[in-house]
Amino acid sequence: MSRISAACVLLLLLCAGGPATAGTATRVLEGRVLADRDGDGRADRPREGIGGVALSNGRELVRSGPDGRYRITLRDGDTLLLIKPADWQPALRADGLPDIWQHERRKASRGLRYGGLPRSRASGTFVLRPAPAVHDPFEIRVFGDPQPKSALEVEHFRRDIVEPLIGRPARLGITLGDIVDDDLSLYPSMLAAMRRLDTPWLHVPGNHDLDFDAATDAGSLETFRAHFGPDTLAWEEPGVSVIGLDDVIYDPESRRYAGGLREDQLAFLEAYLGALPADRLVVLAVHIPLFGSFDAADRQRLFALLRRFDKVLVLSAHSHTQRHVFYGEAEGWHGAEPLHEYNVGATCGGYWGGLPDAEGVPDARMADGTPNGYATLMVEPGGDYRLRWTAARDADDPAMHLHAPKVLRRGAYPGVPVVANVYMADSDSRVEARIGDGPWQPMRRVEAADPVMLAINLADDAAGELRSFNRLPQAVDSTHLFMLNLPTDLELGEHRIEVRVFDRWRGELRAETRYRIADWP
């Protein structure tokens, strides 16, 4: 990813002034948050107000009074956000998204290929109904990079990801950007597909969700905001606050982008986080990971705002691989516990590439060998959490895949390994293997290319004809690969290889394969 200079970023912020791009006109809006205890969703009848509800214009925060009334200043181009309280829930709009925002736009966007924001005036009225009580852990579904670039790939997404989840609603869902691959006309079909999930869903933007013909960074998300709402948001459930942020800073002149945060977002975070108890789980959802090329100064400012919280989880996407990063003092994090970032794999995997299966859906595995799919964040009412990765449409729900030679010569140098790609492993994971009923031995963690992925790349290279519409990406080093050299001094015949991993959230998980010892003829 190319970077733009800090000076350029500052110039963009000064010119754009945050997300409001249509002008400098403001008005003070008097609104109200109302209780819908009978569930009819109507705002045109007498109702009691709900006090203490947080609302934001993307920079500042206000709270409703005991009668549900509040006042907030809106600039032309702002989006008014209601931060859903843990014990209340909004109705779903006609497009299936939660009814928690209203745009303030005096004139429709002009000159944008995909339309941008229509003319709209915020009413300030929101209606909430009581949320079901939580006594058990609840699920938050997490999609990284659906990223279709055609109607056919929207169909792949629907069949591969959405359909297996129909009838299994979660408490909340969130997509970590790159909802499409630059073709923003696909937004309505993506919304139509995801509406069937029957789950309130939040979206943060990615670098492929931009209006590339916008004149400013702030204006580059107008079409995204028209379909998915604000690019700065928060949502509360028992024990957890989920915060979504646009962390893609776009330079229209060079058409390049960088990972970082705007001043208005940092102001919002300071206002919102300052009111939260320190023992609450804070989940930050972004597109570009905080490691790598993310702006170092912005990361430190973010770390300073999050430091007082006991439990912080960052969910990012963008890389089309999967890894866990734990930040400590060496990285500038000074919280009581290491800060955990889970760089979530992509629902589109390797960009919807690879050989199609019997139903016509591509293999789509990622460059590090992880199968495409989705993540689940399981939250305990007290704020503790668990994570898991689910491979798309795989009934076996594998935690890993193994690669081993089919046959080795008896007495040969034992330098050929069994390789385990453990999808949710990190640098501290305990992974062991044994041959037959022999003793368990530790497998060594390596950063190398997955051999299964390499074999697919080589088969594509060697083929005289195209094997698929899109190839899978070239293999890259995986951070969750483990190896153990196989012995060759065993008796002739077949031997079982068993691998076990002690997953930090799911406990002991196993997989097995076999190899054969033979004599040279």
Coordinates of C-alpha atoms in Angstrom, one line a residue:
M1 CA 0.0 0.0 0.0
S2 CA 1.3 3.4 -0.9
R3 CA 1.5 6.1 1.8
I4 CA 0.7 9.8 1.6
S5 CA 2.8 12.2 3.6
A6 CA 1.6 13.5 7.0
A7 CA 1.7 17.0 5.5
C8 CA -0.7 15.9 2.8
V9 CA -3.0 14.3 5.3
L10 CA -3.0 17.5 7.4
L11 CA -3.8 19.5 4.3
L12 CA -6.7 17.2 3.4
L13 CA -8.1 17.5 6.9
L14 CA -7.9 21.3 6.9
C15 CA -9.6 21.5 3.5
A16 CA -12.2 18.9 4.3
G17 CA -13.1 19.7 7.9
G18 CA -14.2 16.1 8.7
P19 CA -17.0 14.2 7.1
A20 CA -19.3 17.2 6.4
T21 CA -18.5 18.2 2.9
A22 CA -21.5 20.1 1.5
G23 CA -20.8 23.4 3.2
T24 CA -20.4 25.2 6.5
A25 CA -24.1 25.9 7.3
T26 CA -25.2 24.6 10.7
R27 CA -28.4 24.2 12.6
V28 CA -29.3 23.2 16.2
L29 CA -31.5 20.2 16.0
E30 CA -34.0 19.5 18.8
G31 CA -34.7 15.8 18.8
R32 CA -36.2 13.0 20.9
V33 CA -35.6 9.3 21.6
L34 CA -38.8 7.5 22.2
A35 CA -39.7 4.1 23.7
D36 CA -41.6 1.6 21.5
R37 CA -42.8 -0.9 24.1
D38 CA -45.6 -2.4 22.0
G39 CA -43.3 -3.0 19.0
D40 CA -45.2 -1.2 16.3
G41 CA -42.2 1.0 15.4
R42 CA -44.4 4.2 14.9
A43 CA -43.1 7.6 16.0
D44 CA -46.4 9.5 15.3
R45 CA -48.1 8.7 18.6
P46 CA -47.5 9.7 22.2
R47 CA -44.7 7.8 23.8
E48 CA -42.4 8.0 26.8
G49 CA -38.9 9.4 26.2
I50 CA -35.7 7.4 26.9
G51 CA -33.1 9.2 28.9
G52 CA -29.3 8.8 28.9
V53 CA -29.1 7.8 25.2
A54 CA -25.9 9.0 23.5
L55 CA -26.1 10.7 20.1
S56 CA -23.3 12.2 17.9
N57 CA -22.7 14.3 14.9
G58 CA -19.4 12.4 14.3
R59 CA -17.4 14.8 16.5
E60 CA -19.4 15.7 19.6
L61 CA -21.5 13.6 21.9
V62 CA -24.8 14.6 23.6
R63 CA -27.2 12.6 25.8
S64 CA -31.0 12.6 25.9
G65 CA -32.6 14.0 29.0
P66 CA -35.1 12.1 31.2
D67 CA -37.9 12.9 28.7
G68 CA -35.8 11.7 25.8
R69 CA -35.2 15.2 24.4
Y70 CA -31.7 16.4 23.3
R71 CA -30.1 19.2 21.3
I72 CA -27.2 18.8 18.8
T73 CA -25.5 20.9 16.3
L74 CA -25.4 19.6 12.7
R75 CA -23.3 20.9 9.9
D76 CA -24.5 20.5 6.3
G77 CA -23.2 17.1 5.3
D78 CA -23.2 15.5 8.8
T79 CA -24.8 12.3 9.7
L80 CA -26.7 12.1 13.0
L81 CA -25.9 8.9 14.9
L82 CA -27.8 7.2 17.7
I83 CA -25.5 5.0 19.8
K84 CA -27.7 2.0 20.6
P85 CA -27.9 1.4 24.4
A86 CA -27.3 -2.1 25.6
D87 CA -30.9 -2.6 26.8
W88 CA -32.7 -1.1 23.8
Q89 CA -32.7 -2.0 20.1
P90 CA -33.8 -0.1 17.0
A91 CA -36.1 -1.3 14.3
L92 CA -34.7 -2.4 11.0
R93 CA -35.1 -0.2 8.0
A94 CA -36.5 -1.4 4.7
D95 CA -33.0 -2.3 3.5
G96 CA -32.4 -4.4 6.6
L97 CA -30.0 -2.1 8.4
P98 CA -30.7 -0.7 11.9
D99 CA -32.5 2.6 12.0
I100 CA -29.8 4.5 14.0
W101 CA -28.8 7.4 11.7
Q102 CA -30.1 10.3 9.7
H103 CA -28.3 12.4 7.1
E104 CA -28.2 16.2 7.1
R105 CA -27.7 17.3 3.5
R106 CA -29.2 20.4 1.9
K107 CA -28.2 19.6 -1.6
A108 CA -27.6 16.3 -3.2
S109 CA -24.0 15.3 -4.2
R110 CA -22.9 16.3 -7.6
G111 CA -20.4 14.9 -10.1
L112 CA -20.0 11.5 -8.4
R113 CA -20.3 8.5 -10.7
Y114 CA -22.2 6.4 -8.1
G115 CA -24.5 9.1 -6.8
G116 CA -23.2 10.1 -3.4
L117 CA -25.7 11.5 -0.8
P118 CA -29.2 12.6 -1.7
R119 CA -30.8 15.7 -0.3
S120 CA -32.0 14.9 3.2
R121 CA -32.9 16.6 6.5
A122 CA -32.5 14.9 9.9
S123 CA -35.7 14.8 11.9
G124 CA -34.0 14.0 15.2
T125 CA -36.6 11.4 16.2
F126 CA -35.5 7.9 17.0
V127 CA -37.7 5.0 18.3
L128 CA -36.3 2.1 20.3
R129 CA -37.8 -1.0 21.8
P130 CA -36.6 -3.0 24.7
A131 CA -33.8 -5.5 23.8
P132 CA -34.0 -9.1 24.9
A133 CA -32.2 -9.7 28.2
V134 CA -28.8 -11.4 27.9
H135 CA -27.9 -14.2 30.4
D136 CA -25.7 -16.3 28.1
P137 CA -22.8 -15.5 25.8
F138 CA -24.0 -13.9 22.5
E139 CA -22.5 -13.9 19.0
I140 CA -21.2 -11.0 16.9
R141 CA -20.7 -12.1 13.3
V142 CA -17.7 -10.6 11.6
F143 CA -17.1 -10.4 7.8
G144 CA -13.9 -9.2 6.3
D145 CA -13.7 -8.0 2.7
P146 CA -16.7 -9.5 0.8
Q147 CA -15.3 -7.6 -2.2
P148 CA -17.3 -8.7 -5.2
K149 CA -16.5 -6.9 -8.4
S150 CA -19.4 -8.3 -10.4
A151 CA -23.0 -9.5 -10.0
L152 CA -21.7 -13.1 -10.3
E153 CA -19.4 -12.6 -7.3
V154 CA -22.3 -11.1 -5.3
E155 CA -24.0 -14.4 -6.1
H156 CA -20.9 -16.3 -4.9
F157 CA -21.1 -14.3 -1.6
R158 CA -24.8 -15.0 -1.2
R159 CA -24.4 -18.8 -1.8
D160 CA -21.0 -19.3 0.0
I161 CA -21.4 -17.0 3.0
V162 CA -25.0 -15.8 3.5
E163 CA -27.1 -18.9 2.8
P164 CA -25.5 -21.2 5.4
L165 CA -26.2 -18.5 8.0
I166 CA -29.9 -18.1 7.2
G167 CA -32.0 -19.0 10.3
R168 CA -29.0 -18.5 12.6
P169 CA -29.3 -14.8 13.6
A170 CA -26.6 -13.2 15.7
R171 CA -26.9 -10.4 18.2
L172 CA -25.0 -8.2 15.9
G173 CA -23.0 -8.3 12.6
I174 CA -20.2 -6.1 11.3
T175 CA -18.4 -5.9 8.0
L176 CA -14.9 -4.6 8.1
G177 CA -14.8 -2.8 4.8
D178 CA -14.3 -3.5 1.1
I179 CA -18.0 -4.4 0.9
V180 CA -17.5 -4.3 -2.9
D181 CA -14.4 -4.0 -5.2
D182 CA -14.7 -0.4 -6.5
D183 CA -18.0 -0.9 -8.3
L184 CA -20.3 0.9 -5.8
S185 CA -23.4 0.1 -8.0
L186 CA -23.3 -3.4 -6.4
Y187 CA -24.2 -1.9 -2.9
P188 CA -28.0 -2.5 -3.3
S189 CA -27.5 -6.2 -4.3
M190 CA -25.1 -6.7 -1.4
L191 CA -27.7 -5.2 1.0
A192 CA -30.4 -7.4 -0.5
A193 CA -28.3 -10.5 0.0
M194 CA -27.4 -9.6 3.6
R195 CA -31.0 -8.7 4.6
R196 CA -31.7 -12.4 4.8
L197 CA -29.4 -12.8 7.7
D198 CA -32.0 -11.2 10.0
T199 CA -29.3 -9.6 12.1
P200 CA -28.7 -5.9 12.8
W201 CA -25.6 -5.2 10.8
L202 CA -22.9 -2.4 10.9
H203 CA -20.5 -1.5 8.2
V204 CA -17.1 0.2 8.2
P205 CA -15.7 1.4 4.8
G206 CA -12.6 0.0 3.1
N207 CA -10.3 1.3 0.4
H208 CA -12.5 -0.3 -2.3
D209 CA -15.6 1.5 -1.0
L210 CA -14.5 5.0 -2.1
D211 CA -15.9 7.5 -4.5
F212 CA -12.6 7.8 -6.4
D213 CA -13.9 10.8 -8.3
A214 CA -14.5 12.8 -5.1
A215 CA -12.5 16.0 -4.6
T216 CA -11.6 15.4 -0.9
D217 CA -11.0 12.6 1.5
A218 CA -14.1 13.5 3.4
G219 CA -16.2 13.4 0.2
S220 CA -14.9 10.0 -0.9
L221 CA -17.4 8.2 1.3
E222 CA -20.6 9.9 0.3
T223 CA -22.0 6.9 -1.7
F224 CA -20.9 4.6 1.1
R225 CA -22.7 6.8 3.7
A226 CA -25.9 7.0 1.5
H227 CA -26.2 3.2 1.7
F228 CA -24.6 2.2 5.0
G229 CA -24.8 5.3 7.3
P230 CA -22.0 7.0 9.2
D231 CA -18.4 6.1 8.9
T232 CA -17.9 6.8 12.6
L233 CA -20.3 4.8 14.8
A234 CA -20.7 3.0 18.1
W235 CA -23.1 0.3 19.3
E236 CA -23.6 -1.1 22.8
E237 CA -24.5 -4.6 24.0
P238 CA -24.2 -5.9 27.6
G239 CA -20.6 -5.7 28.6
V240 CA -19.3 -4.5 25.3
S241 CA -19.0 -1.3 23.2
V242 CA -18.4 -1.8 19.4
I243 CA -16.9 1.2 17.7
G244 CA -16.6 1.4 13.9
L245 CA -14.2 3.8 12.3
D246 CA -13.1 4.7 8.7
D247 CA -9.3 4.4 8.9
V248 CA -8.7 4.9 5.1
I249 CA -7.3 8.4 4.4
Y250 CA -7.6 9.1 0.7
D251 CA -5.6 11.6 -1.5
P252 CA -7.7 12.4 -4.5
E253 CA -4.8 14.0 -6.4
S254 CA -2.6 10.9 -6.4
R255 CA -5.6 8.4 -6.0
R256 CA -3.6 6.8 -3.2
Y257 CA -4.6 6.0 0.4
A258 CA -3.0 5.5 3.8
G259 CA -4.1 4.0 7.1
G260 CA -4.8 6.6 9.7
L261 CA -7.5 8.6 11.6
R262 CA -9.1 12.1 11.2
E263 CA -9.2 14.7 13.9
D264 CA -13.0 14.5 14.1
Q265 CA -12.8 10.7 14.8
L266 CA -10.3 11.2 17.6
A267 CA -12.6 13.9 19.1
F268 CA -15.5 11.4 19.0
L269 CA -13.4 8.7 20.6
E270 CA -12.3 11.0 23.4
A271 CA -15.9 12.1 24.1
Y272 CA -17.3 8.6 23.9
L273 CA -14.6 6.5 25.6
G274 CA -14.4 9.0 28.4
A275 CA -17.8 8.0 29.6
L276 CA -17.3 4.3 29.6
P277 CA -16.3 2.2 32.6
A278 CA -12.8 0.9 32.5
D279 CA -13.8 -2.8 32.9
R280 CA -16.0 -2.7 29.8
L281 CA -14.8 -4.6 26.7
V282 CA -14.1 -2.2 23.9
V283 CA -14.1 -3.6 20.3
L284 CA -12.7 -1.3 17.7
A285 CA -13.7 -2.3 14.1
V286 CA -11.5 -0.9 11.3
H287 CA -10.5 -1.9 7.8
I288 CA -6.7 -1.3 7.6
P289 CA -4.7 -3.0 10.3
L290 CA -3.0 -1.0 13.0
F291 CA 0.3 -2.8 12.3
G292 CA 2.4 -2.3 9.1
S293 CA 1.9 1.0 7.3
F294 CA -0.8 2.5 9.6
D295 CA 0.2 6.1 10.6
A296 CA 2.4 5.7 13.7
A297 CA 1.4 8.9 15.4
D298 CA -2.3 8.2 14.9
R299 CA -1.8 4.7 16.4
Q300 CA -0.2 6.2 19.5
R301 CA -3.0 8.7 20.0
L302 CA -5.5 5.9 19.7
F303 CA -3.5 3.8 22.2
A304 CA -3.5 6.6 24.6
L305 CA -7.3 6.9 24.5
L306 CA -7.7 3.1 24.9
R307 CA -5.1 2.6 27.6
R308 CA -7.3 2.7 30.7
F309 CA -9.5 -0.1 29.5
D310 CA -8.9 -3.6 30.9
K311 CA -10.2 -5.4 27.7
V312 CA -9.6 -4.1 24.2
L313 CA -10.0 -6.0 21.0
V314 CA -9.2 -4.6 17.5
L315 CA -10.8 -6.2 14.5
S316 CA -9.3 -5.3 11.2
A317 CA -9.3 -6.8 7.7
H318 CA -7.7 -5.7 4.4
S319 CA -4.8 -8.2 4.1
H320 CA -6.8 -11.2 2.8
T321 CA -4.8 -13.3 5.3
Q322 CA -5.3 -14.0 8.9
R323 CA -3.2 -13.3 12.0
H324 CA -3.2 -12.2 15.6
V325 CA -1.0 -9.4 16.9
F326 CA -0.5 -8.5 20.6
Y327 CA 0.8 -5.1 21.3
G328 CA 3.0 -4.3 24.3
E329 CA 5.4 -1.6 25.5
A330 CA 7.7 -2.2 22.6
E331 CA 4.9 -1.1 20.3
G332 CA 3.8 1.8 22.5
W333 CA 0.9 0.1 24.2
H334 CA 1.0 0.7 28.0
G335 CA -2.3 -0.9 29.1
A336 CA -2.6 -3.4 31.9
E337 CA -2.8 -6.3 29.4
P338 CA -1.4 -6.6 25.9
L339 CA -3.8 -5.1 23.3
H340 CA -5.1 -7.8 20.9
E341 CA -5.6 -7.2 17.2
Y342 CA -7.3 -9.9 15.2
N343 CA -6.7 -9.3 11.5
V344 CA -9.7 -11.1 10.2
G345 CA -9.6 -13.2 7.1
A346 CA -11.7 -12.3 4.0
T347 CA -15.1 -13.7 3.2
C348 CA -14.0 -13.5 -0.5
G349 CA -10.8 -15.2 0.5
G350 CA -8.5 -15.0 -2.5
Y351 CA -10.7 -12.5 -4.3
W352 CA -13.3 -15.2 -5.4
G353 CA -10.5 -17.0 -7.3
G354 CA -9.6 -20.6 -7.8
L355 CA -11.3 -23.8 -9.1
P356 CA -15.1 -23.9 -8.8
D357 CA -16.7 -26.7 -6.9
A358 CA -19.7 -28.8 -8.1
E359 CA -22.0 -25.8 -7.4
G360 CA -19.9 -23.3 -9.3
V361 CA -18.5 -21.5 -6.2
P362 CA -14.7 -20.8 -6.4
D363 CA -12.2 -22.3 -4.0
A364 CA -11.4 -18.8 -2.8
R365 CA -8.7 -19.7 -0.2
M366 CA -6.4 -16.9 1.0
A367 CA -2.8 -16.3 0.1
D368 CA -1.7 -17.7 3.5
G369 CA -3.8 -20.9 2.9
T370 CA -6.7 -20.1 5.2
P371 CA -10.0 -21.0 3.6
N372 CA -12.4 -18.2 3.0
G373 CA -15.2 -17.8 5.5
Y374 CA -16.2 -15.6 8.5
A375 CA -15.3 -15.0 12.1
T376 CA -17.5 -15.1 15.2
L377 CA -16.9 -13.1 18.3
M378 CA -18.6 -14.7 21.3
V379 CA -19.0 -12.2 24.1
E380 CA -19.7 -13.1 27.7
P381 CA -22.2 -10.8 29.6
G382 CA -19.2 -9.7 31.8
G383 CA -17.1 -8.7 28.7
D384 CA -14.8 -11.7 28.2
Y385 CA -14.6 -12.9 24.7
R386 CA -13.8 -15.9 22.5
L387 CA -13.1 -16.0 18.7
R388 CA -13.4 -18.7 16.1
W389 CA -13.0 -18.9 12.3
T390 CA -15.6 -20.8 10.2
A391 CA -14.6 -22.0 6.8
A392 CA -17.4 -21.3 4.2
R393 CA -19.8 -24.2 3.6
D394 CA -17.5 -26.7 5.3
A395 CA -19.6 -29.0 7.5
D396 CA -16.5 -30.4 9.2
D397 CA -15.7 -27.0 10.6
P398 CA -11.9 -27.5 10.3
A399 CA -9.5 -25.7 12.6
M400 CA -6.5 -26.6 10.4
H401 CA -5.4 -28.5 7.4
L402 CA -2.4 -30.8 7.1
H403 CA 0.0 -31.5 4.3
A404 CA 2.4 -34.5 4.3
P405 CA 4.2 -36.6 1.7
K406 CA 2.3 -39.7 0.5
V407 CA 5.4 -41.9 0.8
L408 CA 9.0 -41.8 2.1
R409 CA 11.9 -44.2 1.6
R410 CA 12.8 -46.3 4.6
G411 CA 16.1 -45.1 6.0
A412 CA 16.1 -41.8 4.1
Y413 CA 17.3 -38.6 5.8
P414 CA 14.3 -37.4 7.9
G415 CA 14.1 -33.9 6.5
V416 CA 10.5 -33.9 5.1
P417 CA 7.9 -32.4 7.4
V418 CA 4.2 -32.7 8.0
V419 CA 2.9 -29.2 7.9
A420 CA -0.1 -27.9 9.8
N421 CA -1.8 -24.7 8.9
V422 CA -3.7 -23.8 12.1
Y423 CA -6.0 -21.0 11.1
M424 CA -6.4 -19.3 14.5
A425 CA -3.0 -19.9 15.9
D426 CA -0.6 -17.2 17.1
S427 CA 3.0 -17.1 18.1
D428 CA 2.2 -18.6 21.5
S429 CA 0.1 -21.5 20.3
R430 CA 0.9 -25.0 21.4
V431 CA 0.8 -27.4 18.5
E432 CA 1.9 -31.0 18.7
A433 CA 2.1 -34.1 16.5
R434 CA 2.6 -37.8 17.0
I435 CA 3.1 -40.8 14.7
G436 CA 0.8 -43.7 15.4
D437 CA 0.5 -44.1 19.2
G438 CA 3.9 -42.6 19.8
P439 CA 4.7 -39.7 22.1
W440 CA 3.4 -36.2 21.3
Q441 CA 6.1 -33.9 20.0
P442 CA 6.1 -30.1 19.7
M443 CA 5.8 -28.8 16.2
R444 CA 7.9 -25.8 15.3
R445 CA 6.3 -22.6 14.2
V446 CA 7.6 -21.2 10.9
E447 CA 6.7 -18.3 8.7
A448 CA 6.6 -19.8 5.2
A449 CA 4.3 -20.4 2.3
D450 CA 1.5 -23.0 2.7
P451 CA 2.6 -26.0 0.6
V452 CA -1.0 -26.6 -0.5
M453 CA -1.2 -23.0 -1.8
L454 CA 2.1 -23.4 -3.5
A455 CA 1.0 -26.6 -5.2
I456 CA -2.1 -24.8 -6.6
N457 CA 0.0 -21.9 -7.9
L458 CA 2.4 -24.4 -9.6
A459 CA -0.6 -26.3 -11.1
D460 CA -2.0 -23.1 -12.5
D461 CA 1.5 -22.2 -14.0
A462 CA 1.9 -25.6 -15.6
A463 CA -1.6 -25.9 -17.1
G464 CA -1.9 -25.4 -20.8
E465 CA -5.4 -24.0 -20.5
L466 CA -7.1 -21.7 -18.0
R467 CA -8.2 -23.7 -15.0
S468 CA -10.5 -21.0 -13.5
F469 CA -11.9 -17.6 -14.3
N470 CA -9.6 -16.0 -11.7
R471 CA -6.5 -17.7 -10.3
L472 CA -5.9 -17.9 -6.6
P473 CA -3.3 -15.3 -5.4
Q474 CA 0.3 -16.2 -5.1
A475 CA 1.2 -17.8 -1.8
V476 CA 2.6 -15.6 0.9
D477 CA 4.2 -16.5 4.2
S478 CA 1.7 -17.7 6.8
T479 CA 2.0 -16.7 10.5
H480 CA 0.2 -19.8 11.6
L481 CA 2.2 -22.7 10.0
F482 CA 3.8 -25.5 12.1
M483 CA 6.1 -28.3 11.0
L484 CA 7.5 -31.6 12.3
N485 CA 10.0 -33.7 10.4
L486 CA 8.7 -37.2 9.7
P487 CA 10.7 -40.2 10.8
T488 CA 11.8 -42.7 8.2
D489 CA 13.1 -45.5 10.5
L490 CA 9.6 -47.0 10.9
E491 CA 8.3 -50.4 9.7
L492 CA 7.1 -50.6 6.1
G493 CA 3.5 -49.6 5.5
E494 CA 1.1 -46.9 6.4
H495 CA 1.4 -44.7 9.5
R496 CA -1.0 -42.3 11.0
I497 CA 0.0 -38.7 11.7
E498 CA -2.1 -36.9 14.3
V499 CA -1.9 -33.2 15.1
R500 CA -3.4 -31.4 18.0
V501 CA -3.6 -27.7 18.8
F502 CA -4.6 -26.1 22.1
D503 CA -6.7 -23.2 20.8
R504 CA -6.9 -20.4 23.3
W505 CA -10.7 -20.2 23.0
R506 CA -11.9 -23.6 21.8
G507 CA -9.6 -25.9 23.7
E508 CA -8.0 -29.0 22.2
L509 CA -8.6 -29.6 18.5
R510 CA -7.3 -32.4 16.3
A511 CA -6.7 -33.4 12.7
E512 CA -5.0 -36.4 11.1
T513 CA -3.5 -37.7 7.9
R514 CA -1.3 -40.6 6.8
Y515 CA 2.0 -41.4 5.0
R516 CA 3.7 -44.6 3.9
I517 CA 7.2 -46.0 4.4
A518 CA 8.5 -48.0 1.5
D519 CA 11.7 -49.6 0.2
W520 CA 13.4 -48.5 -3.0
P521 CA 12.8 -51.2 -5.6

